[in-house]
mmCIF file of C-alpha atoms in Angstrom:
data_model
loop_
_atom_site.group_PDB
_atom_site.id
_atom_site.type_symbol
_atom_site.label_atom_id
_atom_site.label_comp_id
_atom_site.label_asym_id
_atom_site.label_seq_id
_atom_site.Cartn_x
_atom_site.Cartn_y
_atom_site.Cartn_z
ATOM 1 C CA MET A 205 1.636 -16.696 -22.996
ATOM 2 C CA PHE A 206 1.084 -13.276 -21.434
ATOM 3 C CA THR A 207 0.427 -14.913 -18.053
ATOM 4 C CA SER A 208 3.647 -16.879 -18.302
ATOM 5 C CA LEU A 209 5.682 -13.812 -19.174
ATOM 6 C CA PHE A 210 4.065 -11.809 -16.384
ATOM 7 C CA SER A 211 4.769 -14.586 -13.881
ATOM 8 C CA ARG A 212 8.437 -14.586 -14.866
ATOM 9 C CA MET A 213 8.543 -10.806 -14.495
ATOM 10 C CA LEU A 214 7.306 -11.146 -10.905
ATOM 11 C CA ARG A 215 9.740 -13.937 -10.028
ATOM 12 C CA PRO A 216 12.708 -12.389 -8.187
ATOM 13 C CA PRO A 217 16.041 -13.980 -9.120
ATOM 14 C CA ALA A 218 18.562 -15.009 -6.479
ATOM 15 C CA SER A 219 20.645 -11.959 -5.747
ATOM 16 C CA GLN A 220 22.606 -10.048 -3.175
ATOM 17 C CA CYS A 221 20.789 -8.592 -0.215
ATOM 18 C CA ARG A 222 20.161 -4.956 -1.126
ATOM 19 C CA VAL A 223 21.145 -3.808 2.351
ATOM 20 C CA CYS A 224 24.189 -5.808 3.512
ATOM 21 C CA ARG A 225 25.140 -7.277 0.089
ATOM 22 C CA SER A 226 25.251 -10.870 1.365
ATOM 23 C CA TRP A 227 24.972 -13.495 -1.353
ATOM 24 C CA PRO A 228 22.750 -15.286 -2.242
ATOM 25 C CA ALA A 229 19.667 -13.747 -0.641
ATOM 26 C CA GLN A 230 16.158 -12.565 -1.236
ATOM 27 C CA PRO A 231 15.854 -8.804 -1.895
ATOM 28 C CA VAL A 232 16.546 -8.275 1.817
ATOM 29 C CA CYS A 233 18.089 -11.075 3.867
ATOM 30 C CA ASP A 234 16.534 -12.359 7.081
ATOM 31 C CA PRO A 235 19.116 -10.732 9.398
ATOM 32 C CA CYS A 236 18.516 -7.328 7.786
ATOM 33 C CA VAL A 237 14.755 -7.754 8.014
ATOM 34 C CA ALA A 238 15.180 -8.607 11.688
ATOM 35 C CA GLU A 239 17.305 -5.487 12.205
ATOM 36 C CA PHE A 240 15.346 -2.940 10.167
ATOM 37 C CA ALA A 241 11.751 -4.197 10.307
ATOM 38 C CA GLN A 242 11.112 -4.517 14.018
ATOM 39 C CA PRO A 243 7.382 -3.912 14.666
ATOM 40 C CA LEU A 244 6.598 -0.499 16.145
ATOM 41 C CA HIS A 245 3.666 0.435 18.314
ATOM 42 C CA ARG A 246 1.566 2.641 16.036
ATOM 43 C CA CYS A 247 -1.579 4.743 16.100
ATOM 44 C CA SER A 248 -4.493 2.446 15.304
ATOM 45 C CA SER A 249 -6.039 5.082 13.021
ATOM 46 C CA CYS A 250 -3.096 6.516 11.038
ATOM 47 C CA ALA A 251 -0.127 4.178 11.763
ATOM 48 C CA LEU A 252 2.196 6.876 13.121
ATOM 49 C CA PRO A 253 4.588 5.519 15.800
ATOM 50 C CA LEU A 254 3.310 5.991 19.344
ATOM 51 C CA PRO A 255 4.589 5.355 22.860
ATOM 52 C CA VAL A 256 3.465 2.012 24.213
ATOM 53 C CA GLY A 257 0.207 2.347 26.108
ATOM 54 C CA LEU A 258 -1.436 4.818 23.741
ATOM 55 C CA THR A 259 -3.815 3.683 21.016
ATOM 56 C CA GLN A 260 -4.293 6.879 18.993
ATOM 57 C CA CYS A 261 -2.217 9.945 18.269
ATOM 58 C CA GLY A 262 -3.381 13.424 19.264
ATOM 59 C CA ALA A 263 -4.377 14.366 15.724
ATOM 60 C CA CYS A 264 -6.642 11.320 15.352
ATOM 61 C CA LEU A 265 -8.197 11.907 18.763
ATOM 62 C CA LYS A 266 -8.938 15.479 17.758
ATOM 63 C CA GLN A 267 -10.350 14.559 14.340
ATOM 64 C CA ALA A 268 -11.041 10.923 13.601
ATOM 65 C CA PRO A 269 -9.819 9.854 10.145
ATOM 66 C CA PRO A 270 -12.174 7.988 7.792
ATOM 67 C CA LEU A 271 -10.282 4.726 8.376
ATOM 68 C CA ASP A 272 -11.337 2.346 11.132
ATOM 69 C CA GLN A 273 -7.823 0.932 11.268
ATOM 70 C CA CYS A 274 -4.476 1.607 9.627
ATOM 71 C CA LEU A 275 -1.543 -0.803 9.456
ATOM 72 C CA ALA A 276 2.010 -0.323 8.187
ATOM 73 C CA ALA A 277 4.896 -2.769 8.022
ATOM 74 C CA VAL A 278 7.816 -0.336 8.318
ATOM 75 C CA SER A 279 8.728 3.327 8.524
ATOM 76 C CA TYR A 280 9.646 5.101 5.302
ATOM 77 C CA ALA A 281 13.346 5.312 6.079
ATOM 78 C CA PHE A 282 16.583 3.429 5.404
ATOM 79 C CA PRO A 283 16.656 0.875 3.853
ATOM 80 C CA TRP A 284 13.007 0.762 2.837
ATOM 81 C CA ALA A 285 12.755 4.132 1.091
ATOM 82 C CA HIS A 286 15.287 3.037 -1.537
ATOM 83 C CA LEU A 287 13.561 -0.313 -2.115
ATOM 84 C CA MET A 288 10.181 1.377 -2.369
ATOM 85 C CA ALA A 289 11.554 3.710 -5.044
ATOM 86 C CA ASP A 290 12.861 0.712 -7.004
ATOM 87 C CA PHE A 291 9.496 -1.044 -6.720
ATOM 88 C CA LYS A 292 7.482 2.003 -7.688
ATOM 89 C CA PHE A 293 9.604 4.015 -10.109
ATOM 90 C CA HIS A 294 12.448 1.826 -11.379
ATOM 91 C CA ASP A 295 10.547 -0.994 -13.065
ATOM 92 C CA GLN A 296 11.130 -3.672 -10.425
ATOM 93 C CA PRO A 297 7.675 -5.206 -9.834
ATOM 94 C CA ALA A 298 9.252 -8.478 -8.698
ATOM 95 C CA LEU A 299 9.836 -6.849 -5.311
ATOM 96 C CA VAL A 300 6.113 -7.256 -4.647
ATOM 97 C CA ARG A 301 6.583 -10.774 -3.289
ATOM 98 C CA PHE A 302 9.071 -9.611 -0.686
ATOM 99 C CA PHE A 303 6.888 -6.667 0.348
ATOM 100 C CA ALA A 304 3.790 -8.872 0.625
ATOM 101 C CA ASP A 305 5.668 -11.278 2.897
ATOM 102 C CA LEU A 306 6.868 -8.313 4.963
ATOM 103 C CA LEU A 307 3.279 -7.116 5.370
ATOM 104 C CA LYS A 308 1.947 -10.550 6.274
ATOM 105 C CA ALA A 309 4.525 -10.748 9.071
ATOM 106 C CA THR A 310 3.244 -7.457 10.512
ATOM 107 C CA PRO A 311 0.981 -7.754 13.588
ATOM 108 C CA TRP A 312 -2.765 -7.665 12.823
ATOM 109 C CA VAL A 313 -2.332 -7.759 9.038
ATOM 110 C CA GLU A 314 -3.273 -11.408 8.566
ATOM 111 C CA HIS A 315 -6.363 -10.846 10.728
ATOM 112 C CA ALA A 316 -7.370 -7.819 8.636
ATOM 113 C CA LEU A 317 -6.922 -9.796 5.411
ATOM 114 C CA ASP A 318 -8.930 -12.752 6.722
ATOM 115 C CA ALA A 319 -11.761 -10.505 7.948
ATOM 116 C CA ALA A 320 -11.987 -8.478 4.734
ATOM 117 C CA ASP A 321 -14.647 -9.018 2.109
ATOM 118 C CA LEU A 322 -12.603 -7.149 -0.517
ATOM 119 C CA LEU A 323 -9.093 -5.805 -1.025
ATOM 120 C CA LEU A 324 -9.168 -2.588 -3.036
ATOM 121 C CA PRO A 325 -5.904 -1.130 -4.379
ATOM 122 C CA ILE A 326 -5.575 2.626 -4.669
ATOM 123 C CA PRO A 327 -5.958 3.118 -8.448
ATOM 124 C CA LEU A 328 -3.572 5.005 -10.684
ATOM 125 C CA SER A 329 -4.712 7.435 -13.336
ATOM 126 C CA ARG A 330 -4.676 6.098 -16.883
ATOM 127 C CA GLN A 331 -1.797 8.413 -17.782
ATOM 128 C CA ARG A 332 0.393 7.282 -14.896
ATOM 129 C CA LEU A 333 -0.466 3.633 -15.468
ATOM 130 C CA GLN A 334 0.606 3.924 -19.112
ATOM 131 C CA LEU A 335 3.829 5.617 -18.076
ATOM 132 C CA ARG A 336 4.732 3.129 -15.318
ATOM 133 C CA GLY A 337 3.303 0.001 -16.890
ATOM 134 C CA TYR A 338 1.786 -1.390 -13.689
ATOM 135 C CA ASN A 339 -0.038 -0.307 -10.547
ATOM 136 C CA GLN A 340 2.151 -1.292 -7.619
ATOM 137 C CA ALA A 341 -0.819 -1.208 -5.211
ATOM 138 C CA LEU A 342 -2.737 -3.671 -7.398
ATOM 139 C CA LEU A 343 0.252 -6.028 -7.609
ATOM 140 C CA LEU A 344 0.557 -5.881 -3.827
ATOM 141 C CA ALA A 345 -3.138 -6.578 -3.212
ATOM 142 C CA GLN A 346 -3.091 -9.509 -5.641
ATOM 143 C CA GLN A 347 -0.050 -10.936 -3.902
ATOM 144 C CA LEU A 348 -1.732 -10.611 -0.503
ATOM 145 C CA ASN A 349 -5.016 -12.217 -1.561
ATOM 146 C CA PRO A 350 -5.832 -12.620 -5.267
ATOM 147 C CA ARG A 351 -9.298 -14.033 -4.590
ATOM 148 C CA LYS A 352 -10.485 -10.960 -2.679
ATOM 149 C CA THR A 353 -8.743 -8.304 -4.778
ATOM 150 C CA ARG A 354 -10.934 -6.157 -7.036
ATOM 151 C CA ALA A 355 -9.551 -3.442 -9.297
ATOM 152 C CA ASP A 356 -12.914 -2.583 -10.867
ATOM 153 C CA VAL A 357 -14.697 -1.127 -7.821
ATOM 154 C CA LEU A 358 -12.701 1.944 -6.801
ATOM 155 C CA LEU A 359 -11.838 4.043 -9.858
ATOM 156 C CA ARG A 360 -9.472 6.937 -10.528
ATOM 157 C CA ILE A 361 -11.497 9.499 -12.468
ATOM 158 C CA ALA A 362 -9.018 12.389 -12.554
ATOM 159 C CA ASP A 363 -5.317 12.635 -13.271
ATOM 160 C CA THR A 364 -3.537 14.576 -10.530
ATOM 161 C CA PRO A 365 0.109 15.472 -9.922
ATOM 162 C CA ALA A 366 2.143 12.718 -8.265
ATOM 163 C CA GLN A 367 1.844 13.089 -4.510
ATOM 164 C CA HIS A 368 5.596 13.034 -3.940
ATOM 165 C CA THR A 369 5.954 16.167 -6.088
ATOM 166 C CA LEU A 370 3.588 18.248 -3.943
ATOM 167 C CA LYS A 371 3.971 20.152 -0.708
ATOM 168 C CA ARG A 372 2.011 18.901 2.297
ATOM 169 C CA ALA A 373 -0.801 21.456 1.992
ATOM 170 C CA GLU A 374 -1.227 20.615 -1.692
ATOM 171 C CA ARG A 375 -1.296 16.872 -0.981
ATOM 172 C CA LEU A 376 -4.191 17.297 1.413
ATOM 173 C CA THR A 377 -6.508 18.690 -1.278
ATOM 174 C CA SER A 378 -5.139 17.494 -4.624
ATOM 175 C CA LEU A 379 -7.176 14.264 -4.617
ATOM 176 C CA ASP A 380 -10.540 15.680 -3.517
ATOM 177 C CA GLN A 381 -12.297 14.695 -6.767
ATOM 178 C CA ALA A 382 -9.944 11.933 -7.885
ATOM 179 C CA PHE A 383 -11.848 8.768 -6.881
ATOM 180 C CA ALA A 384 -15.279 7.288 -7.512
ATOM 181 C CA VAL A 385 -17.065 3.982 -7.091
ATOM 182 C CA ALA A 386 -18.006 2.126 -10.276
ATOM 183 C CA PRO A 387 -21.822 2.468 -10.376
ATOM 184 C CA LEU A 388 -22.429 -1.157 -11.326
ATOM 185 C CA LYS A 389 -20.205 -2.370 -8.453
ATOM 186 C CA ALA A 390 -21.616 -0.168 -5.690
ATOM 187 C CA SER A 391 -23.768 -2.986 -4.309
ATOM 188 C CA LEU A 392 -20.587 -4.878 -3.356
ATOM 189 C CA LEU A 393 -19.730 -2.178 -0.824
ATOM 190 C CA ARG A 394 -22.918 -2.048 1.231
ATOM 191 C CA GLY A 395 -22.058 -3.381 4.666
ATOM 192 C CA ALA A 396 -18.678 -4.659 3.442
ATOM 193 C CA ARG A 397 -15.402 -4.881 5.318
ATOM 194 C CA LEU A 398 -12.677 -3.469 3.089
ATOM 195 C CA VAL A 399 -8.896 -3.300 3.037
ATOM 196 C CA LEU A 400 -7.527 -0.336 1.097
ATOM 197 C CA VAL A 401 -4.050 -1.179 -0.185
ATOM 198 C CA ASP A 402 -1.293 1.286 -1.066
ATOM 199 C CA ASP A 403 2.482 1.331 -1.025
ATOM 200 C CA VAL A 404 3.412 4.416 1.036
ATOM 201 C CA MET A 405 1.384 6.622 3.375
ATOM 202 C CA THR A 406 2.602 10.183 3.866
ATOM 203 C CA THR A 407 -0.171 12.642 4.703
ATOM 204 C CA GLY A 408 -2.826 9.979 4.257
ATOM 205 C CA SER A 409 -4.635 11.976 1.581
ATOM 206 C CA SER A 410 -4.902 9.075 -0.896
ATOM 207 C CA LEU A 411 -6.228 6.592 1.640
ATOM 208 C CA TYR A 412 -8.484 9.107 3.376
ATOM 209 C CA THR A 413 -10.044 10.456 0.177
ATOM 210 C CA ALA A 414 -10.691 6.951 -1.132
ATOM 211 C CA ALA A 415 -12.091 5.871 2.242
ATOM 212 C CA ARG A 416 -14.597 8.731 2.268
ATOM 213 C CA VAL A 417 -15.847 7.701 -1.171
ATOM 214 C CA LEU A 418 -16.185 4.079 -0.079
ATOM 215 C CA ARG A 419 -17.883 5.050 3.178
ATOM 216 C CA ALA A 420 -20.427 7.124 1.263
ATOM 217 C CA ALA A 421 -21.164 4.009 -0.814
ATOM 218 C CA GLY A 422 -22.015 2.029 2.317
ATOM 219 C CA ALA A 423 -18.786 0.334 3.439
ATOM 220 C CA ALA A 424 -19.069 -0.808 7.061
ATOM 221 C CA HIS A 425 -15.378 -1.084 8.005
ATOM 222 C CA ILE A 426 -12.246 0.153 6.233
ATOM 223 C CA THR A 427 -8.653 -0.778 7.035
ATOM 224 C CA GLY A 428 -5.795 1.082 5.393
ATOM 225 C CA LEU A 429 -2.819 -1.150 4.634
ATOM 226 C CA VAL A 430 0.558 0.176 3.465
ATOM 227 C CA ILE A 431 4.088 -1.107 3.262
ATOM 228 C CA ALA A 432 5.696 2.051 4.636
ATOM 229 C CA ARG A 433 4.585 5.021 6.730
ATOM 230 C CA THR A 434 6.440 8.311 6.780
ATOM 231 C CA GLU A 435 7.090 9.854 10.180
#
Protein backbone atom coordinates (compact mmCIF):
# COMPACT_ATOMS: atom_id res chain seq x y z
CA MET A 1 0.00 0.00 0.00
CA PHE A 2 2.83 2.39 0.86
CA THR A 3 4.46 1.68 -2.51
CA SER A 4 1.23 2.44 -4.32
CA LEU A 5 0.74 5.71 -2.49
CA PHE A 6 4.35 6.71 -3.08
CA SER A 7 4.04 5.91 -6.79
CA ARG A 8 0.97 8.14 -7.04
CA MET A 9 2.83 10.92 -5.24
CA LEU A 10 5.58 10.76 -7.88
CA ARG A 11 3.15 10.71 -10.81
CA PRO A 12 2.88 14.25 -12.21
CA PRO A 13 -0.65 15.17 -13.30
CA ALA A 14 -1.33 16.84 -16.64
CA SER A 15 -0.94 20.54 -16.08
CA GLN A 16 0.06 23.85 -17.55
CA CYS A 17 3.66 24.38 -18.54
CA ARG A 18 5.22 26.24 -15.61
CA VAL A 19 7.06 28.59 -17.95
CA CYS A 20 4.74 29.56 -20.83
CA ARG A 21 1.46 28.31 -19.25
CA SER A 22 0.48 26.23 -22.29
CA TRP A 23 -2.08 23.53 -21.57
CA PRO A 24 -1.89 20.56 -21.26
CA ALA A 25 1.83 19.95 -20.79
CA GLN A 26 4.42 18.25 -18.68
CA PRO A 27 5.97 20.47 -15.97
CA VAL A 28 7.86 22.25 -18.76
CA CYS A 29 6.70 21.89 -22.36
CA ASP A 30 9.02 20.77 -25.15
CA PRO A 31 9.32 24.24 -26.76
CA CYS A 32 10.36 25.77 -23.43
CA VAL A 33 12.86 22.99 -22.80
CA ALA A 34 14.29 23.63 -26.25
CA GLU A 35 14.55 27.35 -25.50
CA PHE A 36 15.88 27.27 -21.93
CA ALA A 37 17.84 24.00 -21.75
CA GLN A 38 20.26 24.30 -24.64
CA PRO A 39 23.45 22.37 -23.77
CA LEU A 40 26.38 24.57 -22.78
CA HIS A 41 30.05 23.79 -23.13
CA ARG A 42 31.18 23.31 -19.53
CA CYS A 43 34.32 22.66 -17.53
CA SER A 44 34.81 18.89 -17.38
CA SER A 45 35.76 19.09 -13.69
CA CYS A 46 33.27 21.56 -12.16
CA ALA A 47 30.59 22.14 -14.87
CA LEU A 48 31.01 25.92 -15.06
CA PRO A 49 30.30 27.28 -18.57
CA LEU A 50 33.41 27.65 -20.71
CA PRO A 51 34.26 28.98 -24.17
CA VAL A 52 34.28 26.26 -26.79
CA GLY A 53 37.74 24.77 -27.17
CA LEU A 54 38.63 24.76 -23.48
CA THR A 55 38.18 21.67 -21.33
CA GLN A 56 38.80 23.04 -17.82
CA CYS A 57 38.37 26.38 -16.12
CA GLY A 58 41.31 28.25 -14.61
CA ALA A 59 40.40 27.32 -11.05
CA CYS A 60 40.34 23.59 -11.84
CA LEU A 61 43.62 23.81 -13.73
CA LYS A 62 45.18 25.52 -10.74
CA GLN A 63 43.77 23.06 -8.20
CA ALA A 64 42.16 19.89 -9.47
CA PRO A 65 38.86 19.09 -7.72
CA PRO A 66 38.27 15.61 -6.28
CA LEU A 67 35.83 14.78 -9.09
CA ASP A 68 37.05 13.13 -12.28
CA GLN A 69 34.08 14.56 -14.16
CA CYS A 70 31.17 16.87 -13.44
CA LEU A 71 27.97 17.15 -15.47
CA ALA A 72 25.04 19.55 -15.21
CA ALA A 73 21.86 19.77 -17.25
CA VAL A 74 21.15 23.50 -16.93
CA SER A 75 22.31 26.70 -15.29
CA TYR A 76 20.65 27.72 -12.04
CA ALA A 77 18.67 30.57 -13.56
CA PHE A 78 15.21 31.28 -14.99
CA PRO A 79 13.11 29.17 -15.24
CA TRP A 80 14.97 26.37 -13.49
CA ALA A 81 15.68 28.08 -10.17
CA HIS A 82 11.95 28.36 -9.44
CA LEU A 83 11.27 24.73 -10.39
CA MET A 84 14.20 23.55 -8.30
CA ALA A 85 12.79 25.40 -5.29
CA ASP A 86 9.42 23.71 -5.81
CA PHE A 87 11.08 20.30 -6.08
CA LYS A 88 13.28 20.79 -3.06
CA PHE A 89 11.37 23.00 -0.63
CA HIS A 90 7.70 23.08 -1.66
CA ASP A 91 6.75 19.42 -1.40
CA GLN A 92 6.65 18.64 -5.13
CA PRO A 93 8.64 15.39 -5.49
CA ALA A 94 6.73 14.49 -8.65
CA LEU A 95 9.01 16.88 -10.53
CA VAL A 96 11.74 14.25 -10.24
CA ARG A 97 10.60 12.48 -13.41
CA PHE A 98 10.92 15.64 -15.48
CA PHE A 99 14.34 16.46 -14.02
CA ALA A 100 15.61 12.91 -14.61
CA ASP A 101 14.53 13.10 -18.26
CA LEU A 102 16.24 16.49 -18.53
CA LEU A 103 19.47 15.00 -17.18
CA LYS A 104 19.33 11.96 -19.44
CA ALA A 105 19.08 14.28 -22.45
CA THR A 106 22.28 16.05 -21.37
CA PRO A 107 25.45 15.11 -23.30
CA TRP A 108 27.61 12.44 -21.61
CA VAL A 109 25.10 11.70 -18.83
CA GLU A 110 23.81 8.42 -20.25
CA HIS A 111 27.42 7.27 -20.76
CA ALA A 112 28.28 8.15 -17.15
CA LEU A 113 25.23 6.26 -15.87
CA ASP A 114 26.01 3.20 -17.99
CA ALA A 115 29.66 3.15 -16.90
CA ALA A 116 28.90 3.57 -13.19
CA ASP A 117 28.97 0.73 -10.71
CA LEU A 118 26.92 2.73 -8.18
CA LEU A 119 24.85 5.90 -8.01
CA LEU A 120 25.21 7.56 -4.62
CA PRO A 121 22.88 10.43 -3.66
CA ILE A 122 24.20 13.17 -1.42
CA PRO A 123 22.52 12.28 1.91
CA LEU A 124 20.48 14.63 4.04
CA SER A 125 20.84 14.86 7.79
CA ARG A 126 18.18 13.05 9.80
CA GLN A 127 16.76 16.36 10.99
CA ARG A 128 16.40 17.80 7.50
CA LEU A 129 15.00 14.55 6.14
CA GLN A 130 12.31 14.55 8.84
CA LEU A 131 11.48 18.16 8.08
CA ARG A 132 11.31 17.76 4.29
CA GLY A 133 9.96 14.23 4.15
CA TYR A 134 12.19 13.06 1.30
CA ASN A 135 15.73 13.38 -0.03
CA GLN A 136 15.46 14.93 -3.47
CA ALA A 137 18.90 13.60 -4.48
CA LEU A 138 17.84 10.04 -3.62
CA LEU A 139 14.60 10.38 -5.61
CA LEU A 140 16.63 11.65 -8.56
CA ALA A 141 19.18 8.83 -8.40
CA GLN A 142 16.43 6.22 -8.17
CA GLN A 143 14.70 7.73 -11.17
CA LEU A 144 17.94 7.69 -13.17
CA ASN A 145 18.84 4.09 -12.33
CA PRO A 146 17.09 2.31 -9.44
CA ARG A 147 19.20 -0.84 -9.80
CA LYS A 148 22.50 0.97 -9.23
CA THR A 149 21.32 3.45 -6.59
CA ARG A 150 22.50 2.87 -3.01
CA ALA A 151 21.50 5.11 -0.11
CA ASP A 152 23.29 3.02 2.53
CA VAL A 153 26.91 3.60 1.47
CA LEU A 154 27.53 7.34 1.85
CA LEU A 155 26.15 8.59 5.17
CA ARG A 156 25.47 12.02 6.65
CA ILE A 157 26.91 11.92 10.17
CA ALA A 158 26.48 15.57 11.17
CA ASP A 159 23.66 18.06 10.83
CA THR A 160 24.90 21.30 9.29
CA PRO A 161 23.17 24.54 8.30
CA ALA A 162 21.47 24.44 4.90
CA GLN A 163 23.99 25.46 2.26
CA HIS A 164 21.74 28.10 0.74
CA THR A 165 21.69 29.96 4.08
CA LEU A 166 25.48 30.35 4.23
CA LYS A 167 27.93 32.75 2.68
CA ARG A 168 30.42 31.33 0.18
CA ALA A 169 33.33 31.12 2.63
CA GLU A 170 31.13 29.30 5.15
CA ARG A 171 29.88 26.85 2.51
CA LEU A 172 33.42 25.80 1.69
CA THR A 173 34.09 24.51 5.22
CA SER A 174 30.70 23.75 6.77
CA LEU A 175 30.62 20.14 5.52
CA ASP A 176 34.19 19.13 6.40
CA GLN A 177 33.08 16.43 8.87
CA ALA A 178 29.58 15.83 7.53
CA PHE A 179 30.01 12.61 5.50
CA ALA A 180 31.32 9.11 6.12
CA VAL A 181 31.27 5.72 4.43
CA ALA A 182 29.25 2.99 6.13
CA PRO A 183 31.95 0.62 7.47
CA LEU A 184 30.17 -2.54 6.34
CA LYS A 185 29.74 -1.14 2.80
CA ALA A 186 33.29 0.14 2.28
CA SER A 187 34.26 -2.91 0.22
CA LEU A 188 31.78 -1.82 -2.47
CA LEU A 189 33.87 1.27 -3.17
CA ARG A 190 37.28 -0.27 -3.81
CA GLY A 191 38.05 0.27 -7.47
CA ALA A 192 34.46 1.36 -8.18
CA ARG A 193 33.20 3.90 -10.68
CA LEU A 194 30.71 6.15 -8.91
CA VAL A 195 28.18 8.81 -9.83
CA LEU A 196 27.48 11.28 -7.03
CA VAL A 197 23.99 12.72 -7.47
CA ASP A 198 22.73 16.06 -6.17
CA ASP A 199 20.20 18.66 -7.23
CA VAL A 200 22.15 21.94 -7.36
CA MET A 201 25.88 22.70 -7.38
CA THR A 202 26.95 26.11 -6.10
CA THR A 203 30.44 26.15 -4.60
CA GLY A 204 30.78 22.40 -5.01
CA SER A 205 31.39 21.87 -1.30
CA SER A 206 28.84 19.05 -0.92
CA LEU A 207 30.06 17.09 -3.92
CA TYR A 208 33.74 17.74 -3.24
CA THR A 209 33.59 16.80 0.45
CA ALA A 210 31.68 13.61 -0.32
CA ALA A 211 34.08 12.78 -3.17
CA ARG A 212 37.10 13.07 -0.88
CA VAL A 213 35.52 10.63 1.57
CA LEU A 214 34.73 8.18 -1.22
CA ARG A 215 38.19 8.54 -2.74
CA ALA A 216 39.77 7.76 0.62
CA ALA A 217 37.67 4.58 0.70
CA GLY A 218 39.14 3.44 -2.61
CA ALA A 219 36.81 4.73 -5.34
CA ALA A 220 38.55 4.68 -8.72
CA HIS A 221 36.45 7.23 -10.64
CA ILE A 222 33.86 9.75 -9.44
CA THR A 223 31.45 11.74 -11.59
CA GLY A 224 29.41 14.53 -10.06
CA LEU A 225 25.92 14.81 -11.56
CA VAL A 226 23.56 17.71 -10.84
CA ILE A 227 20.45 19.16 -12.39
CA ALA A 228 21.57 22.78 -12.13
CA ARG A 229 24.88 24.61 -11.79
CA THR A 230 25.14 28.15 -10.50
CA GLU A 231 27.35 30.53 -12.46
